[in-house]
XYZ file of C-alpha atoms in Angstrom:
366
model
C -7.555 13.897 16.526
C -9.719 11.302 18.580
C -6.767 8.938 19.153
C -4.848 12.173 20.228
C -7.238 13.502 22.649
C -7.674 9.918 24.062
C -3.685 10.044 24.933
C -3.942 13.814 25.890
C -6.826 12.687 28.718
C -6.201 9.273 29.251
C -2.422 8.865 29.328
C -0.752 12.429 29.758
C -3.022 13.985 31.965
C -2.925 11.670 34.779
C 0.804 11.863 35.180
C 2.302 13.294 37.985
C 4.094 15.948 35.957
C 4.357 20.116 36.628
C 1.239 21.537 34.457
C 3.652 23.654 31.835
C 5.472 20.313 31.028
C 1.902 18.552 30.076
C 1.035 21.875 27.619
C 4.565 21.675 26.079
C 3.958 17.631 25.469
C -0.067 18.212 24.755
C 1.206 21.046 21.616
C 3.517 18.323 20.227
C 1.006 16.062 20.351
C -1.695 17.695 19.058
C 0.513 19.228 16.307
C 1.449 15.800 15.212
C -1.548 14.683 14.946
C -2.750 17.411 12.428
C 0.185 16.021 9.982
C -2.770 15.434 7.441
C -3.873 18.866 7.758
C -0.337 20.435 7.003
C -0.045 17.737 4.070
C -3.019 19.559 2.637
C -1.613 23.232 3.310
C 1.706 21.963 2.169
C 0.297 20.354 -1.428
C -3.175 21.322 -1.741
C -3.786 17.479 -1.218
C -3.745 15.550 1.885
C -2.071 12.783 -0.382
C 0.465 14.609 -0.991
C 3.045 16.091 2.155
C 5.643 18.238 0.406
C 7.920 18.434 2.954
C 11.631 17.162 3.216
C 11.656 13.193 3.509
C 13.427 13.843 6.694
C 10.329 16.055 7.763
C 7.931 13.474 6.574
C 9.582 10.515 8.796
C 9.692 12.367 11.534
C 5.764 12.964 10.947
C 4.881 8.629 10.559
C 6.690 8.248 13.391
C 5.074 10.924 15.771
C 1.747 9.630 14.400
C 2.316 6.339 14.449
C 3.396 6.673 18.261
C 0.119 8.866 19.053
C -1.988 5.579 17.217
C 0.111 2.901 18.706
C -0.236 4.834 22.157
C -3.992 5.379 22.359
C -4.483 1.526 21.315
C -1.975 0.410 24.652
C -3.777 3.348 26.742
C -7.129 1.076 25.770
C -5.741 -1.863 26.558
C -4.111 -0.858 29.915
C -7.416 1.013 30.984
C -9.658 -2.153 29.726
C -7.221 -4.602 32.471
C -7.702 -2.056 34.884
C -11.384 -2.133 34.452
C -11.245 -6.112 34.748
C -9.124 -5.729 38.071
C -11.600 -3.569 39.700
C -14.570 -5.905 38.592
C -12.607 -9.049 39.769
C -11.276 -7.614 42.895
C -14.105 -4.868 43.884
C -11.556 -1.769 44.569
C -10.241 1.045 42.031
C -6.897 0.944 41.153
C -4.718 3.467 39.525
C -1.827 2.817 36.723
C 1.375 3.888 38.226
C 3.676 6.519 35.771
C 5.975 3.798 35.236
C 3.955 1.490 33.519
C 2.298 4.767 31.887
C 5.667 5.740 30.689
C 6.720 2.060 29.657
C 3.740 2.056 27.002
C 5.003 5.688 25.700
C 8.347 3.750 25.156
C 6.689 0.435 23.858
C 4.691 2.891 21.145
C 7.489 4.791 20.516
C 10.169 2.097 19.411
C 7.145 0.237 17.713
C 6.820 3.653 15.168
C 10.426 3.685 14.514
C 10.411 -0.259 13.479
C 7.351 0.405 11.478
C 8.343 3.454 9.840
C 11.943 1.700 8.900
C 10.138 -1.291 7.882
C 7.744 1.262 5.300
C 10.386 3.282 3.421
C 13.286 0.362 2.971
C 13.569 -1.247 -0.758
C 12.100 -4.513 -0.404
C 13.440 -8.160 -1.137
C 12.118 -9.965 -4.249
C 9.282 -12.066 -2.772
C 8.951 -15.794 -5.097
C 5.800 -17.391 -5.403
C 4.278 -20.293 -7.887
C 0.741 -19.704 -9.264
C -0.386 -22.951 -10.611
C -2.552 -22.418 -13.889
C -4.893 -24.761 -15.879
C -4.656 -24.940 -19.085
C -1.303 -22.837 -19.245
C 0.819 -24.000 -22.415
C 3.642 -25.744 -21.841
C 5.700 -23.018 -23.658
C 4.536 -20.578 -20.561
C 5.247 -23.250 -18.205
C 8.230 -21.222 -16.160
C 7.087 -17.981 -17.400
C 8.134 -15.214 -14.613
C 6.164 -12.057 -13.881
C 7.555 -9.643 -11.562
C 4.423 -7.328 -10.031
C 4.989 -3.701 -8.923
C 2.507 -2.393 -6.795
C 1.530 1.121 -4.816
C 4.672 2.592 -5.788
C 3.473 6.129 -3.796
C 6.308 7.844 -5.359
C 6.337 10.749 -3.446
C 8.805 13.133 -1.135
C 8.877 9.795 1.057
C 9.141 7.339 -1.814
C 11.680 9.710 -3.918
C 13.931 9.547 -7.119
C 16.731 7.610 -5.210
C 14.612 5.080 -3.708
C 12.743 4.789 -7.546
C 16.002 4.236 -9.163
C 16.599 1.029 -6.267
C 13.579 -0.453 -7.303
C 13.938 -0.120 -11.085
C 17.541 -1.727 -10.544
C 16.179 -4.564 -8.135
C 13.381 -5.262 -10.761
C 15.093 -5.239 -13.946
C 18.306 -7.521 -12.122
C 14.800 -10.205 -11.346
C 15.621 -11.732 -14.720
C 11.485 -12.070 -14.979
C 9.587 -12.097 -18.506
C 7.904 -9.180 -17.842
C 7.082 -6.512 -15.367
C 3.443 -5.340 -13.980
C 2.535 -2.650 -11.764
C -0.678 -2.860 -10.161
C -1.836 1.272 -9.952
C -0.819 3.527 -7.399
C 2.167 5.317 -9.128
C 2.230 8.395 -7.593
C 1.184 10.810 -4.719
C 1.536 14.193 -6.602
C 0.988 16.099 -9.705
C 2.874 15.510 -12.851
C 4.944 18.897 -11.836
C 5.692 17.585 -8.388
C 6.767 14.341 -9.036
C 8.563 14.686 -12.563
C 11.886 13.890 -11.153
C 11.213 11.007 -8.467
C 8.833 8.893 -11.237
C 11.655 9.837 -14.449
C 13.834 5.689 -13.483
C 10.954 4.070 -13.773
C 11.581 5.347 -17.940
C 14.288 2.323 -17.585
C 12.257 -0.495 -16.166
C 13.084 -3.362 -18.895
C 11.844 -6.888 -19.651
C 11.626 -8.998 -22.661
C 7.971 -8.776 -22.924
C 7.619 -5.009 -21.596
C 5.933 -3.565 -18.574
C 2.046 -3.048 -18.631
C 0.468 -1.030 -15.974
C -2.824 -0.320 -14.542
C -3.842 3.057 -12.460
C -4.708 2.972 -9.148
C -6.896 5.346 -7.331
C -4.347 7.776 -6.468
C -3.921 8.536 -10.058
C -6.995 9.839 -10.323
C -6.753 12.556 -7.265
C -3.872 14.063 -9.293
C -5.462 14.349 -12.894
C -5.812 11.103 -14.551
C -5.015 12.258 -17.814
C -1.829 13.955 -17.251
C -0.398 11.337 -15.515
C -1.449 8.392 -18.500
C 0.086 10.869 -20.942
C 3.109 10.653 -18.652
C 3.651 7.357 -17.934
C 2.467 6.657 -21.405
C 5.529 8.827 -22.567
C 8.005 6.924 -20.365
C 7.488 3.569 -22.534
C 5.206 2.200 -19.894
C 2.579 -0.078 -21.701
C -0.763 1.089 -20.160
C -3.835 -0.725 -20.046
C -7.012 0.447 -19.201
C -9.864 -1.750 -20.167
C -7.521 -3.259 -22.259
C -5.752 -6.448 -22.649
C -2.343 -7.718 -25.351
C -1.884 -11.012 -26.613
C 1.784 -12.538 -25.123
C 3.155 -15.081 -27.954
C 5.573 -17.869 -27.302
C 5.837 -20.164 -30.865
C 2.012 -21.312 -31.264
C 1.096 -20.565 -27.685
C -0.307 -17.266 -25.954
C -1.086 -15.702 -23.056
C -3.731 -12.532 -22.454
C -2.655 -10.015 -20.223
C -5.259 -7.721 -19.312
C -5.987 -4.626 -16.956
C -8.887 -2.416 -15.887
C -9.258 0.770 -14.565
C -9.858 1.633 -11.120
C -13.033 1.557 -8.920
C -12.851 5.321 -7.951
C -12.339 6.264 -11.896
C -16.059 6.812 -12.098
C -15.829 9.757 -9.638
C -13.119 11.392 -11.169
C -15.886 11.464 -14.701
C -13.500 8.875 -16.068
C -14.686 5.376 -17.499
C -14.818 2.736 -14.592
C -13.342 -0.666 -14.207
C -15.056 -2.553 -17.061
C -13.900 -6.584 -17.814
C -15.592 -7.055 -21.280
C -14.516 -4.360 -22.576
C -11.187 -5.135 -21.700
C -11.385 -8.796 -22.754
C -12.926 -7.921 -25.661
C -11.452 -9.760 -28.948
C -8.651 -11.557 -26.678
C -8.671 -15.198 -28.381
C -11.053 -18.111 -26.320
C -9.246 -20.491 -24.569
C -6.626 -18.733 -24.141
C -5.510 -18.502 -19.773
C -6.027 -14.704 -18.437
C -3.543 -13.011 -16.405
C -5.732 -9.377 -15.220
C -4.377 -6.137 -13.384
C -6.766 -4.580 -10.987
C -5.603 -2.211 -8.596
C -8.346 -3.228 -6.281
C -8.973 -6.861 -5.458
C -12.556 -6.544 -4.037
C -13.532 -7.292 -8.053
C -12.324 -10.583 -7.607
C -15.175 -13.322 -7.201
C -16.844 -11.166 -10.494
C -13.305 -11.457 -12.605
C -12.895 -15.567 -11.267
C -16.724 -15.708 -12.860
C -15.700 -14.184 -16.565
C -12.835 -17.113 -16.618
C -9.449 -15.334 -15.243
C -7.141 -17.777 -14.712
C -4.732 -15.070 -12.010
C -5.644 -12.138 -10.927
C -2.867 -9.451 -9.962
C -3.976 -6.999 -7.408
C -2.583 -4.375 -4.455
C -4.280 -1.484 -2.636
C -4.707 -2.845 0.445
C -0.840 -2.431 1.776
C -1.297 -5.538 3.403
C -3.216 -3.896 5.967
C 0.051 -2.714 7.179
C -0.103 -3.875 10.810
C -0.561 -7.172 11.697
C -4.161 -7.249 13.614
C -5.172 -3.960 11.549
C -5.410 -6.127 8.401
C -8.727 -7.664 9.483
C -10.224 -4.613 9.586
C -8.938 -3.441 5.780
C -9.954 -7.148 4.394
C -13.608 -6.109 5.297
C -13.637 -3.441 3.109
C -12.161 -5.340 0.547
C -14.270 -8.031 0.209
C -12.040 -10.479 2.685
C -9.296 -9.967 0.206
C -6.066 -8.107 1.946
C -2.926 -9.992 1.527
C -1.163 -13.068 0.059
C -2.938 -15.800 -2.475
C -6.556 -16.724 -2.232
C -8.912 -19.238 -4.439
C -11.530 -17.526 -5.936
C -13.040 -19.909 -7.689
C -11.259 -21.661 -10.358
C -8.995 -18.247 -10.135
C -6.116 -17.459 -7.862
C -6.162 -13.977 -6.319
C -2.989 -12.436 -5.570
C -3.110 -9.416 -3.396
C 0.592 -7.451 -2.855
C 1.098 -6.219 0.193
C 2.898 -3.256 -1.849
C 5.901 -2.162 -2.589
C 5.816 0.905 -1.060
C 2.899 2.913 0.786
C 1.101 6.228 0.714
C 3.151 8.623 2.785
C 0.096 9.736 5.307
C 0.583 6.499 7.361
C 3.715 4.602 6.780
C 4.141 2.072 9.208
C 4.949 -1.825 9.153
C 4.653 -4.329 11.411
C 4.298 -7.915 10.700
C 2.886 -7.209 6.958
C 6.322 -6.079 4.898
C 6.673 -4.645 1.867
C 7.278 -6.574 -1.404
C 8.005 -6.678 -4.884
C 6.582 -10.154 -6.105
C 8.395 -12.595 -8.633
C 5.510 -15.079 -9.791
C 6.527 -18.163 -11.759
C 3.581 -19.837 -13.866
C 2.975 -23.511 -14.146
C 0.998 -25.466 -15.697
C -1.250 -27.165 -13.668
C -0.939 -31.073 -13.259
């Protein structure tokens, strides 16, 4: 609402336009900017707008636009504040250039929205790892992460990920948490490809947060049921001739608020064999200087979205510890942060921070 009301006063009422054409554009406005509050009337859950994916688009965009707008309106009003200072006379900003930033916002929604809700490109990176055996030298690990599958993320676009991740030819297949915006009833049908995900050493999965705003245990049972390797607080011992690798996950940071058990790292490394390198799934990557500290050699992590907009990111990083996108040394650990594959639906937008689905190829340090 406060980025709405700034346009409302700020950019639309100043225009030199008849009064009944600023209430027509004012009730658009201020209906799209309430798309949170008809995602909650829609779905019971703000997370969750059950509307058609054509409906929900047209929602990101308007409120990307209404965001995008308020932030130029700023910036316009902040030179014109510097131009009166420096030149000692008021000045007023002329329709046209008022109308140029409406355009400017507008076509910067539509790229941003396209950018959200496309399949992405496999993204390759090397994580260098010390003390990796040789036999895991090469080994390829493709990570999933904030699926969101939702009315905006649906069955069609599900069943282009599964096929772009099993055609990776990786070892195996993570997905760092964030499945799902929606019940196990709503989203039955959009999660039911992700049943056919395949790689030689399985998929293992993590929750996210969202998972627990739509009951927790329904949706482990679910996933559970689909052949999808699940470990919370857990870890499994990967085996190649003499040599091994621990892969290990946690449960989310927001798990303790749902009454389920929190993210816990010895319980989950519990009986995994010493000196063997660690490979953990946490949704979250704030966690990351305490995992580096416990000996993980890589730490697979999402959540943030990348910050999603270029700029916006350095605000997201501070609540996540500094950690928003792309690899980071944490220690003697490497942190990799997704910036997701997809995005939750109540504010898709891209710009400058894509989308990606993440083929990692070990080596062993030198």
């Amino acid at each position: 609402m406060l980025p709405c009301l700034l346009v409302l006063a700020r950019w639309l009422w100043p225009l030199a336009i008849a009064l009944e054409w600023k209430i027509a554009v004012a009730v658009l406005l201020l209906v799209a900017s309430q798309y949170h509050l008809w995602s909650r009337l829609s779905s019971g859950s703000v997370f969750a707008p059950e509307f058609p994916r054509a409906i929900v688009i047209l929602f990101n965009w308007a409120f990307g636009v209404i965001v995008l707008l308020a932030v130029a309106q700023v910036l316009a009003d902040l030179v014109s504040l510097g131009i009166v200072l420096v030149r000692q006379r008021t000045i007023t900003i002329p329709d046209g250039v008022r109308y140029a930033l409406a355009a400017a916002a507008a076509l910067l929604a539509a790229i941003g929205v396209n950018n959200a809700i496309g399949v992405p490109a496999v993204k390759d990176i090397d994580i260098a790892v010390a003390g990796l055996p040789p036999r895991f030298d090469g080994y390829r690990v493709l990570q999933l992460a904030d699926l969101h599958i939702s009315r905006l993320f649906p069955a069609s676009w599900t069943r282009n990920v599964v096929d772009r991740a099993n055609a990776s030819g990786v070892d195996l297949i993570v997905v760092t948490g964030d499945f799902i915006d929606g019940s196990v009833a709503m989203r039955r049908a959009d999660v039911a490809p992700l049943a056919d995900l395949r790689a030689p050493d399985g998929v293992y999965a993590i929750p996210g947060n969202h998972e627990y705003f739509f009951s927790y245990p329904d949706w482990m049972r679910h996933l559970r049921g689909m052949g999808l390797r699940m470990l919370p607080n857990a870890h499994v011992v990967l085996a190649r001739d003499e040599a091994r690798l621990v892969v290990a996950g946690v449960t989310d940071l927001s798990a303790r608020a749902a009454g389920e058990a929190g993210p816990d790292l010895d319980t989950a490394l519990a009986g995994a064999p010493a000196e063997v390198p660690i490979l953990l799934l946490d949704h979250q990557p704030r966690g990351a200087r305490a995992a580096a500290a416990k000996g993980v050699a890589i730490q697979l992590s999402g959540h943030t979205h990348g910050g999603m907009i270029r700029g916006l990111d350095r605000f997201v990083a501070r609540a996540n510890n500094g950690f928003v996108s792309g690899r980071y040394a944490v220690g003697g650990m490497t942190l990799y942060v997704s910036n997701g594959t997809a995005l939750w639906p109540g504010f898709a937008l891209r710009l400058g921070r894509p989308p990606e689905m993440t083929r990692i190829t070990l080596r062993t340090a030198r």
